Coordinates of C-alpha atoms and ligand atoms in Angstrom, one line a residue:
X1 CA 26.8 -12.2 4.6
X2 CA 23.8 -12.2 6.8
X3 CA 20.6 -13.8 5.0
X4 CA 17.0 -13.9 5.5
X5 CA 16.8 -16.8 8.2
X6 CA 19.2 -14.4 10.0
X7 CA 16.3 -12.1 10.4
X8 CA 15.3 -11.6 14.1
X9 CA 13.6 -14.2 15.9
X10 CA 10.5 -12.2 16.7
X11 CA 10.1 -11.1 12.8
X12 CA 6.5 -11.1 12.0
X13 CA 5.6 -12.6 8.5
X14 CA 2.6 -11.6 6.3
X15 CA 1.1 -11.1 3.2
X16 CA -0.5 -7.7 2.1
X17 CA -3.9 -7.4 0.2
X18 CA -6.7 -4.3 -0.4
X19 CA -10.2 -4.2 -0.5
X20 CA -10.9 -3.0 -4.0
X21 CA -8.3 -5.3 -5.3
X22 CA -10.0 -8.6 -4.2
X23 CA -13.2 -8.2 -2.5
X24 CA -15.8 -7.6 -5.4
X25 CA -19.2 -7.7 -4.0
X26 CA -19.6 -3.9 -4.7
X27 CA -23.2 -3.7 -4.6
X28 CA -23.8 -6.1 -1.6
X29 CA -25.2 -5.5 1.7
X30 CA -25.4 -1.9 1.7
X31 CA -22.0 -1.1 0.1
X32 CA -21.8 2.6 -1.3
X33 CA -20.3 3.5 -4.8
X34 CA -16.4 4.0 -4.7
X35 CA -14.6 6.2 -7.0
X36 CA -13.0 3.1 -8.3
X37 CA -16.6 2.1 -9.3
X38 CA -17.4 5.1 -11.3
X39 CA -13.5 5.5 -12.8
X40 CA -13.2 2.3 -14.0
X41 CA -16.8 2.2 -15.5
X42 CA -15.5 5.1 -17.9
X43 CA -14.2 3.7 -21.2
X44 CA -10.9 3.5 -22.1
X45 CA -9.4 4.3 -18.5
X46 CA -8.5 0.5 -17.3
X47 CA -7.2 -2.3 -19.7
X48 CA -9.7 -4.1 -21.4
X49 CA -12.5 -2.3 -19.6
X50 CA -12.1 -4.3 -16.3
X51 CA -13.6 -3.3 -12.9
X52 CA -13.2 -4.8 -9.5
X53 CA -16.9 -5.6 -9.3
X54 CA -16.0 -9.2 -8.8
X55 CA -12.4 -9.4 -8.5
X56 CA -11.4 -12.3 -6.5
X57 CA -15.1 -12.4 -4.7
X58 CA -13.0 -12.6 -1.6
X59 CA -16.2 -10.8 -0.2
X60 CA -17.8 -14.2 -0.3
X61 CA -14.6 -16.6 -0.3
X62 CA -12.7 -15.4 2.8
X63 CA -13.3 -18.7 4.7
X64 CA -10.8 -20.2 2.0
X65 CA -8.4 -17.7 1.6
X66 CA -8.2 -16.8 5.4
X67 CA -7.4 -20.9 5.0
X68 CA -4.7 -20.6 2.5
X69 CA -3.1 -17.9 4.7
X70 CA -3.2 -20.6 7.6
X71 CA -1.3 -22.8 5.3
X72 CA 1.8 -20.5 5.2
X73 CA 2.0 -20.2 8.8
X74 CA 1.4 -16.3 8.8
X75 CA 1.8 -14.2 11.6
X76 CA -0.1 -11.3 10.1
X77 CA -2.4 -10.2 7.2
X78 CA -2.5 -6.8 6.1
X79 CA -5.8 -5.9 4.3
X80 CA -7.7 -2.7 3.8
X81 CA -11.3 -1.7 5.1
X82 CA -13.9 -0.4 2.3
X83 CA -14.8 3.0 3.7
X84 CA -17.9 2.8 1.2
X85 CA -18.9 -0.5 3.1
X86 CA -19.0 1.4 6.3
X87 CA -20.1 4.5 5.5
X88 CA -21.6 4.3 1.7
X89 CA -21.7 8.1 1.4
X90 CA -18.8 8.7 3.3
X91 CA -20.4 10.5 6.5
X92 CA -22.9 9.9 9.1
X93 CA -25.0 6.5 9.3
X94 CA -22.9 3.4 9.6
X95 CA -23.8 0.5 7.0
X96 CA -23.9 -2.2 9.9
X97 CA -23.6 -5.1 7.4
X98 CA -20.6 -3.8 6.3
X99 CA -19.1 -3.7 9.7
X100 CA -20.2 -7.3 9.9
X101 CA -17.9 -8.5 6.9
X102 CA -14.8 -7.2 8.6
X103 CA -16.0 -8.0 12.2
X104 CA -16.3 -12.3 10.5
X105 CA -13.3 -11.6 8.5
X106 CA -11.1 -10.8 11.7
X107 CA -12.8 -13.6 13.5
X108 CA -11.7 -15.7 11.2
X109 CA -8.2 -14.5 11.0
X110 CA -7.7 -14.6 15.0
X111 CA -9.2 -18.3 14.8
X112 CA -6.3 -19.3 12.6
X113 CA -3.5 -17.4 14.9
X114 CA -3.1 -14.4 12.2
X115 CA -2.8 -10.9 13.6
X116 CA -5.2 -8.6 11.5
X117 CA -3.3 -5.4 10.2
X118 CA -6.0 -3.1 8.6
X119 CA -5.6 -0.1 6.4
X120 CA -8.3 2.3 6.9
X121 CA -7.7 3.8 3.1
X122 CA -6.5 2.1 0.2
X123 CA -7.7 4.5 -2.7
X124 CA -11.6 3.6 -2.5
X125 CA -13.1 6.6 -1.4
X126 CA -16.9 6.6 -1.3
X127 CA -18.0 8.6 -4.5
X128 CA -20.2 11.0 -2.5
X129 CA -16.9 12.3 -1.5
X130 CA -15.8 13.1 -4.6
X131 CA -19.1 14.4 -6.5
X132 CA -21.5 15.7 -4.3
X133 CA -23.5 16.7 -7.1
X134 CA -24.5 13.1 -7.5
X135 CA -24.7 12.3 -3.8
X136 CA -26.3 14.8 -1.8
X137 CA -23.2 14.9 0.3
X138 CA -22.2 18.2 1.6
X139 CA -18.4 17.7 1.0
X140 CA -16.8 17.3 -2.7
X141 CA -13.8 17.2 -4.5
X142 CA -12.1 13.9 -2.9
X143 CA -9.2 15.0 -1.2
X144 CA -8.5 18.0 -2.6
X145 CA -11.1 19.1 0.0
X146 CA -10.0 19.5 3.1
X147 CA -13.4 18.5 4.6
X148 CA -12.6 14.9 3.7
X149 CA -9.8 14.6 6.2
X150 CA -12.3 15.4 9.0
X151 CA -14.7 12.7 7.4
X152 CA -11.9 10.2 7.4
X153 CA -11.1 10.5 11.0
X154 CA -14.6 10.1 11.8
X155 CA -14.6 6.8 9.8
X156 CA -11.6 5.6 11.6
X157 CA -13.1 6.0 14.9
X158 CA -16.1 3.8 14.1
X159 CA -14.0 1.2 12.9
X160 CA -11.8 1.2 15.4
X161 CA -14.7 1.7 18.2
X162 CA -16.1 -1.8 16.6
X163 CA -12.9 -3.7 15.9
X164 CA -10.4 -1.8 18.2
X165 CA -10.3 -4.7 20.7
X166 CA -9.2 -7.0 18.9
X167 CA -6.4 -5.4 16.3
X168 CA -3.8 -4.1 17.9
X169 CA -2.0 -1.7 15.1
X170 CA -3.8 -0.1 12.6
X171 CA -2.4 1.7 9.3
X172 CA -4.3 4.8 7.9
X173 CA -3.2 5.3 4.6
X174 CA -1.9 3.4 1.9
X175 CA 0.6 5.0 -0.2
X176 CA -0.7 8.7 -0.2
X177 CA 2.1 9.6 -2.8
X178 CA 0.7 7.2 -5.4
X179 CA -2.8 8.1 -5.0
X180 CA -2.1 11.7 -5.3
X181 CA 0.0 11.4 -8.2
X182 CA -1.9 8.8 -10.2
X183 CA -5.5 9.9 -8.8
X184 CA -5.0 13.9 -8.9
X185 CA -2.0 14.6 -10.9
X186 CA -2.1 12.2 -13.6
X187 CA -5.3 11.1 -13.9
X188 CA -4.4 7.5 -14.5
X189 CA -6.3 6.1 -11.4
X190 CA -9.5 6.9 -9.6
X191 CA -10.7 9.8 -9.2
X192 CA -8.9 10.4 -12.8
X193 CA -7.8 14.2 -11.9
X194 CA -5.0 15.4 -14.0
X195 CA -4.0 18.5 -12.3
X196 CA -0.2 17.8 -12.3
X197 CA 1.1 20.3 -9.4
X198 CA -2.4 21.7 -8.4
X199 CA -2.9 18.0 -7.0
X200 CA -0.6 18.9 -4.2
X201 CA -3.4 19.6 -1.5
X202 CA -4.6 16.3 -2.1
X203 CA -1.4 15.2 -0.4
X204 CA -1.9 17.6 2.8
X205 CA -5.1 16.5 3.3
X206 CA -4.1 13.1 2.9
X207 CA -1.6 13.8 5.6
X208 CA -4.3 15.8 7.7
X209 CA -6.4 13.0 7.8
X210 CA -3.7 10.7 9.1
X211 CA -3.2 13.2 11.7
X212 CA -7.0 13.3 12.9
X213 CA -7.2 9.6 12.3
X214 CA -4.0 9.0 14.3
X215 CA -5.5 10.9 17.2
X216 CA -8.8 9.1 16.9
X217 CA -7.1 5.5 17.0
X218 CA -4.4 6.4 20.0
X219 CA -7.4 7.6 21.8
X220 CA -8.9 4.1 21.7
X221 CA -5.2 2.8 22.8
X222 CA -4.4 1.5 19.2
X223 CA -1.1 1.3 18.0
X224 CA -0.8 3.7 14.7
X225 CA 1.1 3.4 11.1
X226 CA 1.1 4.4 7.7
X227 CA 2.2 2.6 4.3
X228 CA 4.3 4.8 2.2
X229 CA 5.6 3.9 -1.1
X230 CA 9.5 5.0 -0.9
X231 CA 11.9 4.6 -3.4
X232 CA 15.9 5.3 -3.0
X233 CA 16.4 8.0 -5.5
X234 CA 19.5 7.7 -7.7
X235 CA 20.9 10.4 -10.0
X236 CA 21.6 9.5 -13.4
X237 CA 24.9 10.4 -13.4
X238 CA 27.1 12.8 -10.9
X239 CA 26.4 15.9 -13.1
X240 CA 25.3 18.6 -10.4
X241 CA 22.0 19.2 -12.8
X242 CA 21.1 15.4 -12.0
X243 CA 22.2 15.3 -8.7
X244 CA 19.7 18.6 -8.2
X245 CA 17.1 17.0 -9.9
X246 CA 17.4 13.6 -8.0
X247 CA 17.3 15.9 -5.0
X248 CA 14.0 17.6 -5.9
X249 CA 12.4 14.2 -7.1
X250 CA 13.5 12.6 -3.4
X251 CA 11.6 15.6 -1.7
X252 CA 8.4 14.9 -3.7
X253 CA 8.3 11.3 -3.7
X254 CA 9.5 10.4 -0.2
X255 CA 10.0 13.5 2.0
X256 CA 6.4 15.1 1.2
X257 CA 5.2 12.0 3.0
X258 CA 7.5 11.2 5.5
X259 CA 9.4 14.7 6.9
X260 CA 6.0 15.9 8.5
X261 CA 5.1 12.8 10.3
X262 CA 8.6 12.6 11.6
X263 CA 9.9 15.7 11.7
X264 CA 6.9 17.8 11.9
X265 CA 7.7 19.7 8.7
X266 CA 7.2 19.9 5.0
X267 CA 10.5 19.5 2.6
X268 CA 11.5 22.2 0.6
X269 CA 9.5 22.0 -2.7
X270 CA 10.9 25.6 -4.4
X271 CA 12.3 23.4 -7.4
X272 CA 8.6 22.7 -8.2
X273 CA 7.9 26.6 -7.9
X274 CA 5.8 25.4 -4.3
X275 CA 6.0 27.4 -1.4
X276 CA 5.9 25.8 2.2
X277 CA 1.8 25.7 2.5
X278 CA 1.5 23.4 -0.6
X279 CA -0.7 25.7 -2.9
X280 CA -2.6 27.3 0.1
X281 CA -3.8 24.0 1.5
X282 CA -1.8 24.3 4.9
X283 CA -3.7 26.2 7.9
X284 CA -1.7 26.9 10.9
X285 CA -1.5 24.3 13.5
X286 CA -1.9 21.6 10.6
X287 CA 1.5 20.1 10.7
X288 CA 1.6 20.2 14.6
X289 CA -1.4 18.0 14.4
X290 CA 0.0 15.8 11.7
X291 CA 2.7 14.8 13.6
X292 CA 1.3 15.2 17.2
X293 CA 0.7 11.0 17.5
X294 CA 4.1 9.5 17.2
X295 CA 4.2 6.9 14.4
X296 CA 4.4 3.5 16.3
X297 CA 5.8 1.8 13.1
X298 CA 6.6 3.4 9.7
X299 CA 5.2 0.7 6.5
X300 CA 7.4 0.9 4.0
X301 CA 6.1 -0.6 0.6
X302 CA 9.5 -0.8 -1.9
X303 CA 9.3 -2.2 -5.1
X304 CA 12.1 -0.7 -7.1
X305 CA 14.6 2.6 -7.2
X306 CA 14.2 5.7 -9.3
X307 CA 16.7 7.1 -11.3
X308 CA 16.6 10.6 -12.1
X309 CA 18.0 13.4 -14.5
X310 CA 17.9 17.0 -14.9
X311 CA 15.0 18.1 -17.0
X312 CA 14.6 17.9 -20.4
X313 CA 11.4 19.9 -20.9
X314 CA 10.4 23.5 -18.5
X315 CA 7.6 21.6 -16.9
X316 CA 8.8 19.8 -14.0
X317 CA 12.5 19.7 -12.9
X318 CA 13.4 16.3 -13.3
X319 CA 13.3 13.6 -15.6
X320 CA 13.0 10.0 -15.3
X321 CA 15.7 7.9 -16.8
X322 CA 16.0 4.0 -17.4
X323 CA 17.3 1.5 -15.0
X324 CA 19.3 -0.6 -17.5
X325 CA 21.2 -3.8 -17.5
X326 CA 18.8 -5.8 -14.3
X327 CA 15.7 -7.9 -14.7
X328 CA 12.5 -6.9 -15.3
X329 CA 9.1 -8.1 -13.9
X330 CA 6.1 -8.7 -16.2
X331 CA 4.9 -4.9 -15.5
X332 CA 8.5 -4.1 -16.9
X333 CA 9.9 -2.6 -13.5
X334 CA 13.4 -3.0 -12.8
X335 CA 14.5 -6.0 -10.0
X336 CA 17.2 -4.2 -7.7
X337 CA 16.9 -6.0 -4.8
X338 CA 19.9 -4.0 -3.0
X339 CA 17.7 -0.9 -3.4
X340 CA 15.8 -2.0 -0.5
X341 CA 18.8 -2.3 1.9
X342 CA 19.9 1.1 0.4
X343 CA 16.4 2.5 1.4
X344 CA 16.4 1.4 4.5
X345 CA 19.9 2.1 5.4
X346 CA 19.3 5.7 3.8
X347 CA 16.1 6.3 6.3
X348 CA 18.2 5.6 9.4
X349 CA 20.7 8.1 8.2
X350 CA 18.3 10.6 7.4
X351 CA 15.9 10.4 10.7
X352 CA 18.4 8.7 13.3
X353 CA 16.7 7.9 16.3
X354 CA 13.4 9.7 15.3
X355 CA 12.8 7.0 12.5
X356 CA 9.7 4.6 13.8
X357 CA 10.5 0.8 13.5
X358 CA 9.7 -0.2 10.2
X359 CA 7.7 -3.2 8.8
X360 CA 7.9 -3.7 5.1
X361 CA 4.1 -3.5 4.2
X362 CA 4.5 -4.4 0.8
X363 CA 7.0 -6.0 -1.7
X364 CA 6.8 -8.4 -4.5
X365 CA 6.2 -8.8 -8.2
X366 CA 4.1 -9.3 -11.2
X367 CA 4.9 -12.6 -13.2
X368 CA 3.5 -14.2 -16.4
X369 CA 2.3 -17.2 -14.5
X370 CA 0.1 -20.0 -16.0
X371 CA -1.4 -22.8 -14.7
X372 CA 0.1 -26.0 -16.3
X373 CA -1.6 -29.1 -17.0
X374 CA 0.5 -30.7 -14.3
X375 CA -1.6 -28.3 -11.7
X376 CA 1.5 -26.4 -11.1
X377 CA 2.4 -22.7 -11.5
X378 CA 6.2 -22.9 -11.4
X379 CA 6.9 -19.1 -10.5
X380 CA 10.4 -19.3 -10.3
X381 CA 11.3 -15.4 -11.2
X382 CA 8.9 -14.8 -8.2
X383 CA 10.7 -16.9 -5.7
X384 CA 14.2 -15.3 -7.0
X385 CA 12.6 -12.2 -6.2
X386 CA 11.5 -12.4 -2.7
X387 CA 14.6 -14.7 -1.8
X388 CA 16.7 -11.6 -3.2
X389 CA 14.7 -8.7 -1.5
X390 CA 14.6 -10.7 2.0
X391 CA 18.5 -11.0 1.9
X392 CA 18.8 -7.4 1.0
X393 CA 16.6 -6.8 3.9
X394 CA 18.5 -8.9 6.5
X395 CA 21.8 -7.2 5.2
X396 CA 19.7 -3.6 6.6
X397 CA 18.7 -5.4 9.7
X398 CA 22.4 -6.5 10.4
X399 CA 23.4 -2.7 9.3
X400 CA 21.4 -1.6 12.2
X401 CA 18.2 -1.0 10.9
X402 CA 15.2 -1.8 13.1
X403 CA 12.6 -3.9 11.0
X404 CA 10.1 -5.7 12.8
X405 CA 8.1 -7.7 9.9
X406 CA 7.7 -8.3 5.9
X407 CA 4.3 -8.6 4.2
X408 CA 4.6 -9.8 0.6
X409 CA 2.7 -8.0 -1.9
X410 CA 0.1 -10.0 -2.3
X411 CA -1.8 -13.6 -1.1
X412 CA -3.9 -13.4 -4.4
X413 CA -3.6 -12.6 -8.3
X414 CA -5.9 -9.4 -8.0
X415 CA -7.5 -6.2 -10.0
X416 CA -4.0 -4.2 -10.6
X417 CA -5.9 -1.0 -10.6
X418 CA -5.7 0.7 -14.1
X419 CA -3.8 -2.6 -15.7
X420 CA -7.2 -4.6 -14.6
X421 CA -6.4 -8.4 -14.3
X422 CA -3.0 -8.3 -16.3
X423 CA -0.8 -8.3 -13.6
X424 CA -0.2 -11.3 -11.5
X425 CA 1.2 -10.4 -8.3
X426 CA -0.2 -13.6 -5.9
X427 CA 1.5 -16.5 -4.3
X428 CA -1.8 -18.1 -5.4
X429 CA -3.0 -18.2 -8.9
X430 CA -6.5 -17.0 -9.3
X431 CA -8.4 -18.1 -12.3
X432 CA -10.8 -15.0 -12.7
X433 CA -13.6 -16.7 -14.5
X434 CA -13.8 -19.4 -12.2
X435 CA -12.3 -18.2 -9.1
X436 CA -10.4 -21.4 -8.4
X437 CA -7.2 -20.7 -6.1
X438 CA -4.2 -22.5 -7.3
X439 CA -1.0 -22.2 -4.8
X440 CA 2.0 -21.5 -7.0
X441 CA 5.8 -22.7 -6.1
X442 CA 6.3 -19.3 -4.2
X443 CA 3.7 -20.2 -1.9
X444 CA 5.2 -23.5 -0.8
X445 CA 8.4 -21.3 -0.8
X446 CA 7.3 -18.9 1.7
X447 CA 5.4 -21.2 3.7
X448 CA 8.7 -23.3 4.0
X449 CA 10.9 -20.0 4.5
X450 CA 8.6 -19.3 7.2
X451 CA 8.6 -22.6 8.9
X452 CA 12.5 -22.5 8.7
X453 CA 13.0 -19.3 10.1
X454 CA 10.8 -20.0 13.1
X455 CA 12.9 -23.9 13.4
X456 CA 16.2 -21.6 13.6
X457 CA 15.1 -19.4 16.1
X458 CA 13.9 -22.5 18.1
X459 CA 10.4 -21.4 17.4
Ligands
IFM1 O1 -1.2 -3.4 -6.2 C1 -0.8 -2.4 -5.7 C2 -0.9 -1.8 -4.7 O2 -2.5 -1.7 -4.3 C3 -0.2 -0.4 -4.0 N1 1.0 -1.0 -3.9 C4 1.7 -1.4 -5.3 C5 0.9 -2.7 -5.7 C6 1.8 -3.5 -7.3 O3 1.3 -2.2 -8.1

């Protein structure tokens, strides 16, 4: 059986974070409000009313965090750029102080020998694009509004213009599926809209934004990626009704966000009563535009498989069924490492030669970590999780899937959206009162793995 040390010699090791989850400093140096600032301030929507106003204070403490990354021996660091730091109202005038922060961060990373891998949008939309009435902006409705896709491309172009010479590859969007479902269909995340299937235009407009931004990035000679949250979908039983439900769910979760990029078309969503124009949002030429700039890499965020059964009520064509008999994370997510192999091999089988090279842009688990009196954080469940997933990844590579790198989620414990600070995903423990960083046992394990992999390949 191949294992993680068998991953290819040029395999790239990294960690991932996102702006609102770590930066804090939400009012600093001209940053405008984001939908998350406004949403998290609403009573009852986030556990214990917590917000990302301070988070890990990374905006000020980034030199210490880059030093931690250097200690790991990373090849790459995936972070996100906060759009409201660059364009406080989501359009027009640039906030140079905001750009300067990422300029300094990029310099620090390069000095540490770490390649920056920025994500342009990880859910912190400028609030002005959501609610024009409060901001005077021309647009509104966030990603429900087609105009947001064009604003996004403008923002991508200006950021790339400033930073592109030092950063070869760029990720446009993070997890457009999760953003659509949690933000627009269920209202669990910002901007808190609960539109159910009427949220579908937010899927199309994000993908349109990707296509427009991808063209702008490519014009500057840059490589383009997207980070999709993908899941292998397993029917609960082999009953045909469960299989049909699983096919419908797979179309919504996986194919809706990958088929248009790779195949230039949307999947069949008729099981949802939705036509090919996704609620009237798809206009002539859009799909061509979305696929026009081929992806240089597909980012895959994997956490767990999904088990699907026939619907129990008429609202949706599926029901989610529990996955039993496996370990669970602190978040109660099932731990199924082989699901990663299954997902990757399934993508290769589905898209064949059209599948771009893959990078795992997120994978990790939350553990109820505590700093022990001797200063250690013994997070063995995380080590077990990472080791098993990397072995599953090596198995997929041995089966011929082209996977170029692995970025674990996350460097630091951070703000886990509606769960506040209750879910710790970091290799490094953060005391959110004092901001003291304490590397966990998994930090040393990951550092040693990266070193052992290099030694194995003569590096
Ligand atoms: O913290 C999130 C991240 O922002 C997006 N992907 C999943 C992570 C864990 O829930």
